[in-house]
XYZ file of C-alpha atoms in Angstrom:
380
model
C 148.095 -50.124 89.735
C 150.934 -51.706 87.232
C 152.370 -49.902 84.883
C 152.933 -51.207 81.370
C 155.302 -49.206 78.793
C 152.663 -48.657 75.467
C 155.553 -47.115 72.959
C 157.109 -43.739 74.447
C 153.794 -43.290 77.205
C 153.016 -45.259 80.330
C 149.094 -46.596 80.742
C 148.432 -46.998 84.175
C 145.387 -50.271 84.998
C 144.099 -51.963 87.879
C 145.000 -55.111 88.793
C 142.889 -58.323 89.575
C 143.512 -57.862 93.041
C 142.947 -54.023 93.187
C 139.736 -54.444 91.248
C 138.500 -57.185 94.033
C 139.568 -54.968 96.758
C 137.352 -52.031 95.830
C 134.802 -54.333 94.856
C 134.668 -56.074 98.952
C 135.093 -52.364 100.779
C 132.491 -51.135 98.441
C 130.567 -53.764 99.006
C 131.538 -54.171 103.016
C 130.818 -50.214 102.502
C 127.475 -49.845 101.120
C 126.203 -52.633 103.859
C 127.753 -50.905 106.913
C 127.611 -46.928 105.772
C 124.639 -46.035 104.360
C 123.830 -42.725 104.640
C 120.681 -43.810 108.049
C 124.171 -44.871 109.028
C 126.106 -41.826 108.116
C 123.417 -39.060 109.916
C 123.452 -41.261 113.599
C 126.831 -41.710 113.862
C 127.257 -37.711 112.783
C 124.848 -37.392 115.634
C 127.062 -39.281 118.353
C 130.011 -37.192 120.152
C 132.423 -39.973 119.084
C 131.766 -39.811 115.151
C 132.129 -43.803 114.701
C 130.801 -47.424 114.950
C 133.347 -49.470 117.160
C 131.884 -52.698 115.499
C 132.265 -52.134 111.917
C 135.644 -50.270 113.461
C 136.631 -54.161 114.559
C 134.925 -55.521 111.525
C 137.318 -53.245 109.139
C 140.592 -54.595 110.818
C 139.387 -57.989 111.729
C 137.903 -58.653 108.610
C 138.707 -56.780 106.104
C 142.864 -55.788 107.580
C 142.014 -52.919 106.568
C 143.692 -50.117 109.325
C 147.143 -52.011 108.880
C 146.797 -52.936 104.396
C 149.663 -50.859 103.883
C 152.212 -50.563 106.781
C 154.941 -52.368 106.856
C 153.937 -56.250 107.680
C 157.666 -55.904 110.282
C 154.913 -53.668 112.093
C 152.079 -55.885 111.849
C 151.044 -54.302 108.641
C 149.987 -56.685 105.553
C 152.931 -54.518 103.505
C 149.987 -53.141 100.151
C 151.378 -50.680 98.017
C 149.885 -46.550 98.808
C 147.679 -47.262 95.678
C 146.047 -49.673 97.251
C 144.829 -48.104 100.411
C 143.958 -45.353 98.124
C 141.202 -46.847 96.969
C 139.953 -48.034 100.212
C 139.864 -44.170 101.092
C 138.492 -43.846 97.344
C 135.563 -45.711 98.483
C 135.045 -44.913 101.862
C 134.827 -40.819 100.242
C 131.948 -42.390 97.967
C 130.033 -43.351 101.078
C 131.200 -40.538 103.081
C 132.195 -42.975 105.878
C 132.607 -42.162 109.944
C 135.577 -43.436 111.316
C 138.889 -42.568 112.123
C 140.225 -43.986 109.323
C 142.167 -40.845 108.072
C 143.344 -39.502 111.081
C 145.203 -42.185 112.625
C 146.147 -45.126 109.413
C 147.276 -42.185 107.572
C 148.213 -39.112 109.806
C 149.348 -40.694 112.803
C 150.793 -43.697 111.604
C 153.210 -42.186 109.372
C 153.908 -39.993 111.282
C 155.504 -42.659 113.735
C 157.383 -44.291 109.965
C 158.587 -41.836 108.645
C 160.387 -40.775 112.392
C 162.822 -43.495 111.582
C 161.994 -44.372 115.098
C 162.057 -48.295 114.945
C 161.409 -48.731 118.973
C 158.579 -46.186 118.414
C 157.302 -47.992 115.353
C 157.521 -51.467 116.718
C 155.536 -50.123 120.249
C 152.913 -48.027 118.432
C 152.200 -49.528 115.392
C 150.721 -53.119 114.987
C 148.136 -51.814 117.971
C 146.686 -49.441 114.998
C 147.231 -52.228 112.455
C 144.979 -54.649 114.492
C 141.981 -52.220 114.861
C 143.160 -51.767 118.638
C 144.886 -48.954 118.712
C 142.760 -44.878 117.735
C 146.033 -42.424 117.033
C 145.436 -38.916 116.225
C 148.246 -36.433 114.968
C 148.122 -32.719 116.917
C 149.638 -30.654 114.569
C 147.878 -27.111 113.977
C 146.735 -24.391 117.264
C 145.040 -21.188 116.223
C 146.769 -20.021 113.306
C 145.530 -23.104 111.122
C 148.919 -23.881 110.001
C 150.109 -27.051 109.621
C 154.131 -26.150 108.706
C 156.022 -27.766 111.663
C 157.821 -23.687 112.003
C 154.403 -22.407 113.406
C 154.382 -24.911 116.124
C 154.134 -22.799 119.441
C 152.727 -26.290 121.847
C 156.292 -26.531 124.503
C 158.012 -29.240 125.558
C 159.622 -29.083 128.869
C 162.292 -31.665 129.233
C 162.055 -33.625 132.795
C 162.931 -36.762 134.636
C 162.114 -39.891 132.412
C 160.786 -37.761 129.207
C 158.874 -34.368 128.424
C 155.843 -32.733 130.036
C 153.484 -30.975 127.005
C 151.761 -26.956 127.765
C 149.786 -25.580 124.898
C 146.603 -26.143 123.050
C 145.872 -27.842 119.854
C 142.956 -27.047 117.300
C 141.283 -28.815 114.603
C 143.005 -32.246 115.399
C 140.813 -35.417 113.538
C 138.947 -37.845 115.830
C 141.250 -36.091 118.713
C 138.963 -36.868 121.096
C 138.656 -40.413 121.055
C 141.733 -41.373 120.136
C 143.379 -44.013 122.994
C 146.883 -41.739 121.371
C 148.069 -38.553 120.747
C 151.247 -38.650 118.115
C 152.301 -34.036 119.020
C 154.324 -31.712 117.772
C 155.472 -29.430 120.240
C 158.642 -27.437 120.294
C 161.501 -28.239 122.294
C 164.311 -25.371 122.742
C 166.639 -27.716 120.034
C 163.408 -27.076 117.474
C 159.718 -29.010 116.629
C 159.656 -32.537 117.212
C 156.770 -35.475 117.906
C 155.962 -36.803 121.297
C 153.910 -39.789 121.632
C 151.274 -38.628 124.882
C 148.752 -40.889 126.435
C 146.173 -39.124 126.989
C 144.691 -41.017 129.788
C 147.425 -40.653 131.989
C 146.884 -36.737 133.080
C 147.758 -33.166 131.917
C 145.207 -33.622 128.933
C 142.432 -32.067 128.454
C 140.045 -33.052 125.225
C 136.812 -31.725 123.833
C 134.906 -32.685 120.464
C 134.568 -29.093 118.131
C 131.934 -27.911 116.643
C 132.580 -27.900 113.050
C 131.154 -27.534 109.326
C 131.167 -31.596 108.471
C 130.155 -33.762 110.841
C 130.710 -36.653 109.181
C 134.574 -36.147 110.496
C 134.601 -35.019 114.135
C 137.854 -32.571 114.784
C 138.582 -31.317 118.414
C 140.705 -29.180 121.039
C 143.489 -30.339 122.940
C 144.279 -28.415 125.661
C 148.476 -29.736 127.492
C 148.912 -28.335 131.442
C 152.192 -30.621 132.070
C 151.495 -34.016 130.126
C 154.453 -36.006 130.134
C 154.862 -37.332 127.188
C 158.146 -39.722 124.862
C 159.848 -38.129 121.834
C 159.142 -39.593 119.085
C 162.361 -40.139 116.175
C 164.863 -36.805 116.752
C 164.408 -33.689 119.039
C 164.037 -30.574 116.246
C 163.707 -32.909 113.675
C 160.715 -33.371 113.202
C 159.662 -30.755 110.349
C 160.967 -33.198 107.535
C 159.005 -36.120 108.199
C 155.914 -34.242 109.054
C 156.162 -32.491 105.549
C 156.958 -36.484 104.283
C 153.379 -37.227 106.298
C 151.268 -33.840 105.108
C 152.410 -34.990 100.916
C 150.839 -38.603 101.889
C 147.970 -37.172 103.673
C 147.513 -34.730 100.714
C 147.400 -37.829 98.390
C 145.196 -40.151 100.505
C 142.303 -37.217 101.061
C 142.822 -36.449 96.841
C 141.410 -40.257 96.833
C 138.562 -39.896 99.325
C 137.611 -36.614 97.463
C 137.411 -38.093 93.616
C 135.671 -40.348 95.280
C 132.961 -37.984 96.772
C 133.090 -36.023 93.302
C 132.063 -39.597 91.541
C 128.973 -40.435 93.586
C 127.483 -37.155 93.954
C 128.437 -36.839 89.244
C 126.313 -40.558 89.802
C 123.558 -38.306 91.934
C 123.107 -35.491 89.025
C 122.989 -37.733 86.560
C 120.722 -40.750 88.269
C 118.370 -37.715 89.209
C 118.704 -35.427 85.722
C 117.317 -38.901 84.351
C 114.295 -39.241 85.996
C 113.071 -35.778 87.165
C 110.920 -34.075 84.193
C 110.561 -30.133 83.684
C 107.907 -29.178 80.946
C 107.374 -32.873 80.078
C 110.642 -34.097 79.984
C 113.736 -36.075 81.677
C 115.552 -32.660 82.555
C 118.686 -34.261 81.934
C 117.619 -33.799 78.062
C 117.814 -29.849 78.085
C 121.565 -28.560 77.010
C 121.676 -26.848 80.145
C 122.546 -29.947 82.601
C 123.948 -32.208 80.137
C 126.506 -29.385 79.959
C 127.098 -29.437 83.638
C 127.273 -33.776 84.070
C 129.551 -33.108 81.613
C 131.662 -30.682 82.768
C 130.910 -32.845 86.627
C 132.545 -36.065 84.614
C 135.427 -33.938 83.627
C 136.311 -33.210 86.111
C 136.292 -36.519 88.120
C 137.874 -37.688 85.758
C 141.174 -35.787 85.706
C 140.662 -35.786 89.732
C 140.765 -39.326 90.300
C 144.176 -39.681 87.586
C 145.540 -36.739 89.833
C 144.857 -38.749 92.779
C 146.054 -42.049 90.786
C 149.519 -40.363 89.863
C 150.661 -39.429 92.564
C 149.722 -42.598 94.995
C 152.012 -44.474 91.949
C 155.064 -41.695 92.793
C 154.649 -43.113 96.514
C 155.347 -46.466 95.371
C 157.842 -45.717 92.817
C 159.860 -43.988 95.238
C 159.950 -41.228 92.679
C 161.449 -37.580 93.523
C 158.037 -35.904 92.314
C 156.250 -37.432 95.156
C 155.638 -33.413 97.029
C 154.971 -31.808 93.993
C 152.483 -34.867 92.619
C 151.071 -34.592 96.451
C 150.563 -30.428 95.985
C 148.788 -30.544 92.569
C 146.497 -33.413 92.995
C 145.684 -31.849 96.213
C 145.147 -28.894 95.125
C 143.017 -30.272 91.997
C 140.550 -33.111 93.402
C 140.082 -30.043 96.122
C 137.858 -28.036 93.430
C 137.262 -30.743 91.618
C 135.269 -32.106 94.540
C 133.604 -28.524 95.834
C 132.435 -27.716 92.287
C 130.863 -31.541 91.446
C 128.483 -31.215 95.156
C 127.334 -27.712 94.615
C 126.211 -28.940 91.219
C 125.056 -31.999 92.389
C 122.798 -29.354 93.973
C 121.739 -27.295 91.327
C 120.749 -29.870 89.411
C 118.448 -31.150 91.885
C 117.202 -28.191 92.791
C 115.398 -26.668 95.745
C 115.570 -30.654 97.263
C 119.391 -30.741 97.249
C 119.252 -28.366 100.143
C 117.124 -29.600 102.561
C 118.304 -31.502 105.314
C 116.745 -34.603 104.333
C 118.640 -34.979 101.459
C 122.123 -36.074 101.067
C 123.636 -33.976 98.684
C 124.731 -31.521 101.324
C 126.305 -34.190 103.076
C 128.908 -34.411 100.358
C 129.160 -30.511 99.707
C 130.162 -30.301 103.216
C 132.476 -32.867 102.986
C 133.966 -31.349 99.760
C 134.606 -27.680 101.802
C 135.707 -29.316 104.496
C 138.594 -31.204 102.877
C 139.332 -28.632 100.614
C 140.904 -26.408 103.657
C 142.174 -30.278 105.765
C 146.203 -30.465 104.872
C 146.234 -26.358 103.352
C 143.630 -25.025 100.732
C 144.497 -24.794 96.967
C 145.871 -21.779 97.545
C 148.313 -22.653 99.205
C 149.259 -25.713 98.169
C 149.547 -23.903 94.726
C 151.857 -21.921 96.369
C 153.783 -24.692 97.116
C 153.378 -26.086 93.582
C 155.842 -23.150 92.953
C 158.611 -23.617 95.275
C 158.974 -27.344 94.964
C 159.271 -26.328 91.008
C 161.370 -23.782 92.186
C 159.466 -21.027 89.809
């Protein structure tokens, strides 16, 4: 996205390269992630297609798109990553992209541990390493200060004990980044789940298009990433990026359900005329359009702030996450209403988007949490 000054205001437009990126990703997902594939992957334990994952990395370079070139990435901006995520949300892609490429990779990057970045990020960028970030526990909190998983210093590293819940794609990850508490404070650790001391199991959740898992650590060996006791600030920054990424994904899903609603309203007839000709349906579609356009603007505002290095990233991230969550849920609910009874059935995709919307509404904190965070960050 480029910013062009127009008198005293700013106008944001996508570049030709970004439009081409969007078209390429949309075409790829139309072929590789149609509804039939989404439904098939929902029924699998892993929840994603390894062949598609490798194509995303090898042909399109999506996993390394926004990672620094010195760590195996392509060095593109966060807005470029949001374009990809918006299209993934539109297609309901089932893949460990948000968990690994956004959450885990940025947690390592923001730790400031150059050695860890050089060791772990190239594998994520090339798609060979599936990574996950484990933060939440029984409380469901994403705050570093609420972590109780214990990290004890042992010869050659640390040993972790405790339990993590609702870990996106944790059950299929080749590499886990775990927030745990040392004697100094919350710290980030890398854990090889195959090395022993780690039990993983998928959790039954509302949205089967994005798998979550329970991880139990019983003396699992771990490597400290970054500063001992210094994980709170990098985690907060990582979650701001994750909120911005998820906001783009939500905007993409909301736009798709708006299209579904309008298409159906044009062809479904009642009393001898399309239901879209009735005032009540027109109002619903107009309200959805307003929500979608506002959500898209909110999502890209924080993405642009990230690329510009603005000190308003935290404020805009919470604002976007709160607004986009409610906009997506509203649009999916209205889409079901416009479709009537068929929208509630298992055979119709409308309810898949509704479940994704409700799930992402609380992921990284619900709208109430982010409004409170926004108020704190604004000092009000």
